[in-house]
Amino acid sequence: MNPIAEYAIALLLLVGGFFTLVGAIGLARLPDFYTRLHGPTKATTVGVGAIVLSSVIYFSSKGQGVGVAEVLITVFLFLTAPVSANIMAKAAMHIGVPTTDSTRGNTWDQ
Amino acid sequence: MITIALYITIAMVVLATVLNVYRLIKGPDAPDRVLALDTLYINAIALIVLLGITLGTRLYLESALLIAVMGFVGTVAMAKYLKRGSVID
Amino acid sequence: MLDRLSFPQPYLSLILFAVWQFLSDGISGASVVLGLVLAWMIPQLTRGFWPDPPFFARPWKLPPYLLIVLYDILVASVSVARLILSGREPKPILVSYPLELTHPLAISMLASTISLTPGTVSADVSDDRTLLLIHALDAESDDEVINAIRTRYEARLREMFQ
């Protein structure tokens, strides 16, 4: 296999794993629901995107063709992450999940 | 080199999964658990893709795609249930 | 009658057709025919859920916008990662953002962009579509958040839709 592709795959894998882990640490560590929402929507989406991209490079450098399923997975994750974050935030505000004391501003519910 | 990177990445994603399960068990509110499940399915996609690279096959990608679609629908359905008390209205 | 044979959502039909070609692994006669059938049938069956037709005044502005958003997503993840790993407590703030956009598609694109980019998640839109509730993970004041979004994203979306 071409060494540049090999470096790229290894780097993307490590970056992907790192961001996935950071998203999960954020989910476990941050103080309230609304701040926890930030970890998975950004870090985890990018992390999984990087891992899927490394899979695209891996299989195309092995001569198995460019994977369209991978591209669809990435596009789908990036399209759905904000929608699910938004709907979960709405549900949380409706139930009245409290914010941490350091939060300025108020939630609404209509 | 790819093999080493692959094992390190799998370890990191598994650790991430464990942290998500911690949040799933601890809660404290229902939306936190929905969020933990949402993150869990995204991590499952990552694990399936990594498994595919480890075994050198692209067969598993179809299932990753299905999990991506179904996981999103599941998250929306649960959030909607929390908000309205019913999924379809 | 003719209405029933048309494509009420041209963009949606195009996307459905393209996605079907991707899913069926290789373009063949069968996948093109089935793709056309799906691209016609799904928008027809769901037309009740799409009250306003999509409208782009300048659709060619979409790709540069997507590139900017993609770049911002990468920057956003790094800054969120730094905050999470630094161990300090974040300074969250809830901001009511007065919308200048009016088209529902434009508002939903802005809300999605906000959710994916630096330290902000859009939480809700008011019923009259004039306010957007944004949760920022780490910001000093609401003016900072509002100005950043106004100049970087909303101005570009307004050019695209108006």
CSV table of C-alpha atoms in Angstrom, one decimal:
chain,number,residue,atom,x,y,z
A,1,MET,CA,0.0,0.0,0.0
A,2,ASN,CA,1.1,3.5,-0.8
A,3,PRO,CA,2.8,5.0,2.4
A,4,ILE,CA,1.1,8.4,2.1
A,5,ALA,CA,-2.3,6.6,2.2
A,6,GLU,CA,-1.1,4.6,5.2
A,7,TYR,CA,-0.1,7.7,7.2
A,8,ALA,CA,-3.4,9.4,6.3
A,9,ILE,CA,-5.4,6.4,7.4
A,10,ALA,CA,-3.5,6.1,10.7
A,11,LEU,CA,-3.8,9.8,11.4
A,12,LEU,CA,-7.5,9.9,10.6
A,13,LEU,CA,-8.2,6.9,12.7
A,14,LEU,CA,-6.4,8.5,15.7
A,15,VAL,CA,-8.1,11.8,15.2
A,16,GLY,CA,-11.4,10.1,15.0
A,17,GLY,CA,-10.9,8.1,18.1
A,18,PHE,CA,-9.7,11.1,20.0
A,19,PHE,CA,-12.8,13.2,19.1
A,20,THR,CA,-15.1,10.4,19.9
A,21,LEU,CA,-13.5,10.0,23.3
A,22,VAL,CA,-13.6,13.7,23.9
A,23,GLY,CA,-17.3,13.8,23.1
A,24,ALA,CA,-17.9,11.0,25.6
A,25,ILE,CA,-15.8,12.7,28.3
A,26,GLY,CA,-17.8,15.9,27.7
A,27,LEU,CA,-21.0,13.8,28.1
A,28,ALA,CA,-19.7,12.4,31.4
A,29,ARG,CA,-18.1,15.5,32.8
A,30,LEU,CA,-20.1,18.6,32.0
A,31,PRO,CA,-22.5,19.9,34.7
A,32,ASP,CA,-26.0,20.0,33.1
A,33,PHE,CA,-28.0,18.6,30.2
A,34,TYR,CA,-27.7,21.6,27.9
A,35,THR,CA,-23.9,21.8,28.2
A,36,ARG,CA,-23.7,18.0,27.7
A,37,LEU,CA,-25.6,18.4,24.4
A,38,HIS,CA,-22.5,20.1,23.0
A,39,GLY,CA,-20.1,17.1,23.2
A,40,PRO,CA,-22.0,14.6,21.1
A,41,THR,CA,-23.3,17.0,18.5
A,42,LYS,CA,-19.9,18.4,17.6
A,43,ALA,CA,-17.0,16.2,18.8
A,44,THR,CA,-18.6,12.8,18.3
A,45,THR,CA,-20.0,13.7,14.9
A,46,VAL,CA,-16.5,14.9,13.7
A,47,GLY,CA,-14.8,11.8,15.3
A,48,VAL,CA,-17.1,9.3,13.6
A,49,GLY,CA,-16.8,11.3,10.3
A,50,ALA,CA,-13.0,11.0,10.5
A,51,ILE,CA,-13.1,7.3,11.2
A,52,VAL,CA,-15.5,6.7,8.3
A,53,LEU,CA,-13.3,8.8,6.0
A,54,SER,CA,-10.3,6.7,6.9
A,55,SER,CA,-12.4,3.6,5.9
A,56,VAL,CA,-13.0,5.3,2.5
A,57,ILE,CA,-9.3,5.8,2.0
A,58,TYR,CA,-8.4,2.3,3.2
A,59,PHE,CA,-10.7,0.5,0.9
A,60,SER,CA,-10.1,2.7,-2.2
A,61,SER,CA,-6.3,2.3,-1.7
A,62,LYS,CA,-6.8,-1.5,-1.6
A,63,GLY,CA,-8.5,-1.2,-4.9
A,64,GLN,CA,-12.0,-2.2,-3.8
A,65,GLY,CA,-13.6,1.0,-5.2
A,66,VAL,CA,-14.7,4.2,-3.5
A,67,GLY,CA,-17.3,3.4,-0.9
A,68,VAL,CA,-20.6,5.2,-1.4
A,69,ALA,CA,-22.1,3.7,1.7
A,70,GLU,CA,-19.4,5.5,3.8
A,71,VAL,CA,-20.2,8.8,2.1
A,72,LEU,CA,-23.9,8.3,2.8
A,73,ILE,CA,-23.2,7.5,6.5
A,74,THR,CA,-21.1,10.7,6.9
A,75,VAL,CA,-23.6,12.9,5.1
A,76,PHE,CA,-26.4,11.4,7.1
A,77,LEU,CA,-24.6,11.9,10.5
A,78,PHE,CA,-23.9,15.5,9.7
A,79,LEU,CA,-27.5,16.2,8.6
A,80,THR,CA,-29.1,14.4,11.6
A,81,ALA,CA,-26.9,15.5,14.5
A,82,PRO,CA,-28.3,19.1,14.7
A,83,VAL,CA,-31.9,17.9,14.3
A,84,SER,CA,-31.6,15.4,17.1
A,85,ALA,CA,-29.8,17.9,19.3
A,86,ASN,CA,-32.6,20.5,18.7
A,87,ILE,CA,-35.4,18.1,19.4
A,88,MET,CA,-33.7,16.8,22.6
A,89,ALA,CA,-33.2,20.4,23.8
A,90,LYS,CA,-36.9,21.1,23.1
A,91,ALA,CA,-38.0,18.0,25.1
A,92,ALA,CA,-35.7,18.9,28.0
A,93,MET,CA,-37.1,22.5,28.1
A,94,HIS,CA,-40.6,21.1,28.0
A,95,ILE,CA,-39.9,18.8,31.0
A,96,GLY,CA,-38.1,21.6,32.8
A,97,VAL,CA,-34.6,20.0,33.1
A,98,PRO,CA,-32.7,22.6,35.3
A,99,THR,CA,-29.7,24.5,34.0
A,100,THR,CA,-26.6,24.9,36.2
A,101,ASP,CA,-26.4,27.9,38.4
A,102,SER,CA,-23.7,29.6,36.3
A,103,THR,CA,-26.0,29.7,33.2
A,104,ARG,CA,-27.2,33.2,32.3
A,105,GLY,CA,-30.5,33.7,30.5
A,106,ASN,CA,-33.7,31.6,30.8
A,107,THR,CA,-35.2,28.7,29.0
A,108,TRP,CA,-38.6,29.1,27.4
A,109,ASP,CA,-41.4,26.6,26.9
A,110,GLN,CA,-44.3,27.4,24.7
B,1,MET,CA,1.3,0.9,11.3
B,2,ILE,CA,-2.4,0.9,10.5
B,3,THR,CA,-2.8,-2.1,12.8
B,4,ILE,CA,-1.4,-0.2,15.8
B,5,ALA,CA,-3.5,2.9,15.0
B,6,LEU,CA,-6.5,0.7,14.6
B,7,TYR,CA,-6.1,-1.0,18.0
B,8,ILE,CA,-5.5,2.4,19.7
B,9,THR,CA,-8.6,3.8,18.1
B,10,ILE,CA,-10.7,0.8,19.0
B,11,ALA,CA,-9.6,1.2,22.6
B,12,MET,CA,-10.5,4.9,22.6
B,13,VAL,CA,-14.0,4.2,21.1
B,14,VAL,CA,-14.6,1.5,23.6
B,15,LEU,CA,-13.6,3.8,26.5
B,16,ALA,CA,-16.0,6.4,25.0
B,17,THR,CA,-18.8,3.8,25.0
B,18,VAL,CA,-18.1,3.0,28.6
B,19,LEU,CA,-18.4,6.7,29.5
B,20,ASN,CA,-21.7,6.9,27.6
B,21,VAL,CA,-23.0,3.9,29.5
B,22,TYR,CA,-22.0,5.7,32.7
B,23,ARG,CA,-24.1,8.7,31.7
B,24,LEU,CA,-26.9,6.3,30.6
B,25,ILE,CA,-27.0,4.7,34.1
B,26,LYS,CA,-26.5,7.9,36.1
B,27,GLY,CA,-29.1,10.0,34.3
B,28,PRO,CA,-30.2,12.1,36.2
B,29,ASP,CA,-33.1,13.1,33.8
B,30,ALA,CA,-34.7,11.3,31.0
B,31,PRO,CA,-33.3,13.6,28.3
B,32,ASP,CA,-29.8,12.8,29.6
B,33,ARG,CA,-30.5,9.1,28.9
B,34,VAL,CA,-31.8,9.8,25.5
B,35,LEU,CA,-28.7,11.8,24.7
B,36,ALA,CA,-26.5,8.9,26.0
B,37,LEU,CA,-28.4,6.5,23.8
B,38,ASP,CA,-28.0,8.9,20.8
B,39,THR,CA,-24.2,9.0,21.4
B,40,LEU,CA,-24.1,5.2,21.9
B,41,TYR,CA,-25.5,4.5,18.4
B,42,ILE,CA,-23.0,6.9,16.8
B,43,ASN,CA,-20.2,5.1,18.7
B,44,ALA,CA,-21.7,1.8,17.5
B,45,ILE,CA,-21.3,3.0,13.9
B,46,ALA,CA,-17.7,3.9,14.6
B,47,LEU,CA,-17.1,0.4,16.0
B,48,ILE,CA,-18.7,-1.3,13.1
B,49,VAL,CA,-16.6,0.7,10.6
B,50,LEU,CA,-13.5,-0.2,12.6
B,51,LEU,CA,-14.4,-3.9,12.6
B,52,GLY,CA,-14.8,-3.7,8.8
B,53,ILE,CA,-11.3,-2.2,8.5
B,54,THR,CA,-9.9,-4.9,10.9
B,55,LEU,CA,-11.4,-7.7,8.9
B,56,GLY,CA,-10.7,-6.1,5.6
B,57,THR,CA,-14.3,-6.4,4.4
B,58,ARG,CA,-16.9,-3.8,3.4
B,59,LEU,CA,-19.9,-6.0,4.1
B,60,TYR,CA,-20.6,-4.4,7.5
B,61,LEU,CA,-21.0,-0.9,6.2
B,62,GLU,CA,-24.6,-1.6,5.1
B,63,SER,CA,-25.5,-2.4,8.7
B,64,ALA,CA,-23.7,0.8,9.8
B,65,LEU,CA,-25.9,2.7,7.4
B,66,LEU,CA,-29.0,1.1,8.8
B,67,ILE,CA,-28.0,1.9,12.3
B,68,ALA,CA,-27.4,5.5,11.3
B,69,VAL,CA,-30.9,5.7,9.9
B,70,MET,CA,-32.7,3.8,12.6
B,71,GLY,CA,-30.8,5.4,15.5
B,72,PHE,CA,-31.9,8.9,14.3
B,73,VAL,CA,-35.5,7.8,14.0
B,74,GLY,CA,-35.3,6.3,17.5
B,75,THR,CA,-33.8,9.4,19.0
B,76,VAL,CA,-36.5,11.6,17.5
B,77,ALA,CA,-39.2,9.2,18.6
B,78,MET,CA,-38.0,9.2,22.2
B,79,ALA,CA,-37.5,12.9,22.3
B,80,LYS,CA,-41.0,13.4,20.9
B,81,TYR,CA,-42.4,11.0,23.4
B,82,LEU,CA,-40.8,13.0,26.2
B,83,LYS,CA,-42.3,16.2,24.9
B,84,ARG,CA,-45.8,15.2,24.0
B,85,GLY,CA,-46.4,11.9,25.7
B,86,SER,CA,-47.0,10.2,22.4
B,87,VAL,CA,-44.8,9.5,19.3
B,88,ILE,CA,-47.3,10.2,16.5
B,89,ASP,CA,-49.7,13.1,16.8
C,1,MET,CA,-54.7,15.4,-12.7
C,2,LEU,CA,-51.5,16.8,-14.2
C,3,ASP,CA,-50.6,18.1,-10.7
C,4,ARG,CA,-50.5,14.5,-9.5
C,5,LEU,CA,-47.9,13.5,-12.2
C,6,SER,CA,-45.5,16.4,-11.5
C,7,PHE,CA,-42.6,16.7,-9.1
C,8,PRO,CA,-43.8,19.1,-6.4
C,9,GLN,CA,-40.4,19.2,-4.7
C,10,PRO,CA,-37.7,19.3,-7.4
C,11,TYR,CA,-34.7,19.5,-5.0
C,12,LEU,CA,-36.1,16.6,-2.9
C,13,SER,CA,-36.7,14.5,-6.0
C,14,LEU,CA,-33.2,15.1,-7.2
C,15,ILE,CA,-31.7,14.2,-3.8
C,16,LEU,CA,-33.8,11.0,-3.6
C,17,PHE,CA,-32.8,10.0,-7.1
C,18,ALA,CA,-29.1,10.5,-6.3
C,19,VAL,CA,-29.2,8.7,-3.0
C,20,TRP,CA,-31.0,5.8,-4.6
C,21,GLN,CA,-28.2,5.5,-7.2
C,22,PHE,CA,-25.6,5.5,-4.3
C,23,LEU,CA,-27.5,2.9,-2.3
C,24,SER,CA,-28.0,0.5,-5.2
C,25,ASP,CA,-24.2,0.1,-5.7
C,26,GLY,CA,-23.7,0.9,-9.4
C,27,ILE,CA,-26.0,2.6,-11.8
C,28,SER,CA,-28.0,0.2,-14.0
C,29,GLY,CA,-31.3,0.4,-15.9
C,30,ALA,CA,-33.2,-1.0,-13.0
C,31,SER,CA,-31.8,1.4,-10.5
C,32,VAL,CA,-32.5,4.4,-12.7
C,33,VAL,CA,-36.2,3.3,-13.2
C,34,LEU,CA,-36.7,2.6,-9.6
C,35,GLY,CA,-35.0,5.8,-8.6
C,36,LEU,CA,-37.3,7.8,-10.9
C,37,VAL,CA,-40.4,6.1,-9.4
C,38,LEU,CA,-39.2,6.8,-5.9
C,39,ALA,CA,-38.3,10.4,-6.7
C,40,TRP,CA,-41.8,10.9,-8.0
C,41,MET,CA,-43.8,8.9,-5.4
C,42,ILE,CA,-42.2,10.0,-2.1
C,43,PRO,CA,-42.7,13.8,-2.7
C,44,GLN,CA,-46.3,13.0,-3.9
C,45,LEU,CA,-47.2,10.9,-0.9
C,46,THR,CA,-45.7,13.4,1.6
C,47,ARG,CA,-46.8,16.6,-0.1
C,48,GLY,CA,-49.2,17.4,2.7
C,49,PHE,CA,-46.2,17.9,5.0
C,50,TRP,CA,-44.5,20.5,2.8
C,51,PRO,CA,-46.7,23.5,2.7
C,52,ASP,CA,-44.3,26.0,1.0
C,53,PRO,CA,-42.2,25.0,-2.0
C,54,PRO,CA,-38.5,25.4,-1.5
C,55,PHE,CA,-37.1,28.6,-2.9
C,56,PHE,CA,-33.5,29.6,-3.5
C,57,ALA,CA,-32.9,33.0,-5.1
C,58,ARG,CA,-29.2,32.3,-5.6
C,59,PRO,CA,-28.7,28.5,-5.3
C,60,TRP,CA,-25.0,28.8,-6.5
C,61,LYS,CA,-24.2,30.4,-3.2
C,62,LEU,CA,-24.9,27.1,-1.4
C,63,PRO,CA,-21.6,25.2,-2.0
C,64,PRO,CA,-19.3,28.0,-0.7
C,65,TYR,CA,-21.6,28.3,2.3
C,66,LEU,CA,-21.3,24.6,3.0
C,67,LEU,CA,-17.5,24.8,2.8
C,68,ILE,CA,-17.4,27.6,5.3
C,69,VAL,CA,-19.7,25.6,7.6
C,70,LEU,CA,-17.5,22.5,7.2
C,71,TYR,CA,-14.4,24.4,8.1
C,72,ASP,CA,-16.2,25.9,11.1
C,73,ILE,CA,-17.3,22.5,12.2
C,74,LEU,CA,-13.6,21.4,12.4
C,75,VAL,CA,-12.7,24.6,14.3
C,76,ALA,CA,-15.7,24.1,16.6
C,77,SER,CA,-14.8,20.5,17.5
C,78,VAL,CA,-11.2,21.6,18.4
C,79,SER,CA,-12.5,24.4,20.7
C,80,VAL,CA,-15.1,22.2,22.3
C,81,ALA,CA,-12.4,19.5,22.8
C,82,ARG,CA,-10.1,22.0,24.4
C,83,LEU,CA,-12.8,23.2,26.8
C,84,ILE,CA,-13.7,19.7,27.8
C,85,LEU,CA,-10.2,18.6,28.4
C,86,SER,CA,-9.1,21.7,30.2
C,87,GLY,CA,-11.1,20.8,33.2
C,88,ARG,CA,-12.4,24.3,33.9
C,89,GLU,CA,-16.1,25.0,34.3
C,90,PRO,CA,-17.8,26.4,31.2
C,91,LYS,CA,-19.7,29.6,31.2
C,92,PRO,CA,-23.0,28.7,29.5
C,93,ILE,CA,-25.5,31.3,28.4
C,94,LEU,CA,-29.0,31.1,26.8
C,95,VAL,CA,-29.5,33.7,24.1
C,96,SER,CA,-32.7,34.8,22.4
C,97,TYR,CA,-31.6,35.5,18.8
C,98,PRO,CA,-33.9,37.9,16.8
C,99,LEU,CA,-34.2,36.3,13.3
C,100,GLU,CA,-34.0,38.4,10.2
C,101,LEU,CA,-34.7,35.4,7.9
C,102,THR,CA,-38.3,34.6,7.2
C,103,HIS,CA,-38.4,31.5,5.0
C,104,PRO,CA,-38.8,28.3,7.1
C,105,LEU,CA,-36.1,26.4,5.1
C,106,ALA,CA,-33.7,29.3,5.7
C,107,ILE,CA,-34.4,29.3,9.4
C,108,SER,CA,-34.0,25.5,9.7
C,109,MET,CA,-30.6,25.8,7.8
C,110,LEU,CA,-29.5,28.5,10.1
C,111,ALA,CA,-30.5,26.5,13.2
C,112,SER,CA,-28.7,23.4,11.9
C,113,THR,CA,-25.6,25.5,11.2
C,114,ILE,CA,-25.7,27.0,14.6
C,115,SER,CA,-25.9,23.5,16.2
C,116,LEU,CA,-22.9,22.2,14.4
C,117,THR,CA,-20.6,25.3,14.8
C,118,PRO,CA,-18.6,26.9,17.7
C,119,GLY,CA,-20.0,26.3,21.1
C,120,THR,CA,-23.7,26.9,20.2
C,121,VAL,CA,-26.7,24.7,20.0
C,122,SER,CA,-30.1,26.0,18.8
C,123,ALA,CA,-32.8,24.9,21.1
C,124,ASP,CA,-36.1,26.3,19.9
C,125,VAL,CA,-37.8,28.6,17.5
C,126,SER,CA,-40.7,30.8,18.8
C,127,ASP,CA,-44.1,30.1,17.3
C,128,ASP,CA,-44.1,33.3,15.2
C,129,ARG,CA,-40.7,32.5,13.8
C,130,THR,CA,-39.0,35.7,15.0
C,131,LEU,CA,-36.8,34.4,17.8
C,132,LEU,CA,-34.3,31.6,18.0
C,133,LEU,CA,-33.2,30.3,21.4
C,134,ILE,CA,-29.5,29.4,21.4
C,135,HIS,CA,-27.5,27.7,24.1
C,136,ALA,CA,-23.9,28.7,24.0
C,137,LEU,CA,-21.4,26.5,25.9
C,138,ASP,CA,-18.8,29.2,26.7
C,139,ALA,CA,-19.4,32.8,25.9
C,140,GLU,CA,-18.9,36.2,27.6
C,141,SER,CA,-22.1,38.0,26.6
C,142,ASP,CA,-25.1,37.5,24.3
C,143,ASP,CA,-24.0,40.3,22.0
C,144,GLU,CA,-20.9,38.3,21.2
C,145,VAL,CA,-22.9,35.3,20.1
C,146,ILE,CA,-25.5,37.3,18.2
C,147,ASN,CA,-22.9,39.3,16.3
C,148,ALA,CA,-20.9,36.3,15.3
C,149,ILE,CA,-23.9,34.5,13.9
C,150,ARG,CA,-25.4,37.6,12.3
C,151,THR,CA,-22.3,38.4,10.2
C,152,ARG,CA,-20.9,34.9,9.5
C,153,TYR,CA,-24.0,32.9,8.7
C,154,GLU,CA,-27.3,34.8,8.5
C,155,ALA,CA,-25.9,37.4,6.1
C,156,ARG,CA,-24.9,34.7,3.7
C,157,LEU,CA,-28.2,32.8,4.0
C,158,ARG,CA,-30.1,36.0,3.4
C,159,GLU,CA,-28.2,36.5,0.1
C,160,MET,CA,-29.1,33.0,-0.8
C,161,PHE,CA,-32.8,33.2,-0.1
C,162,GLN,CA,-33.7,36.8,-0.8
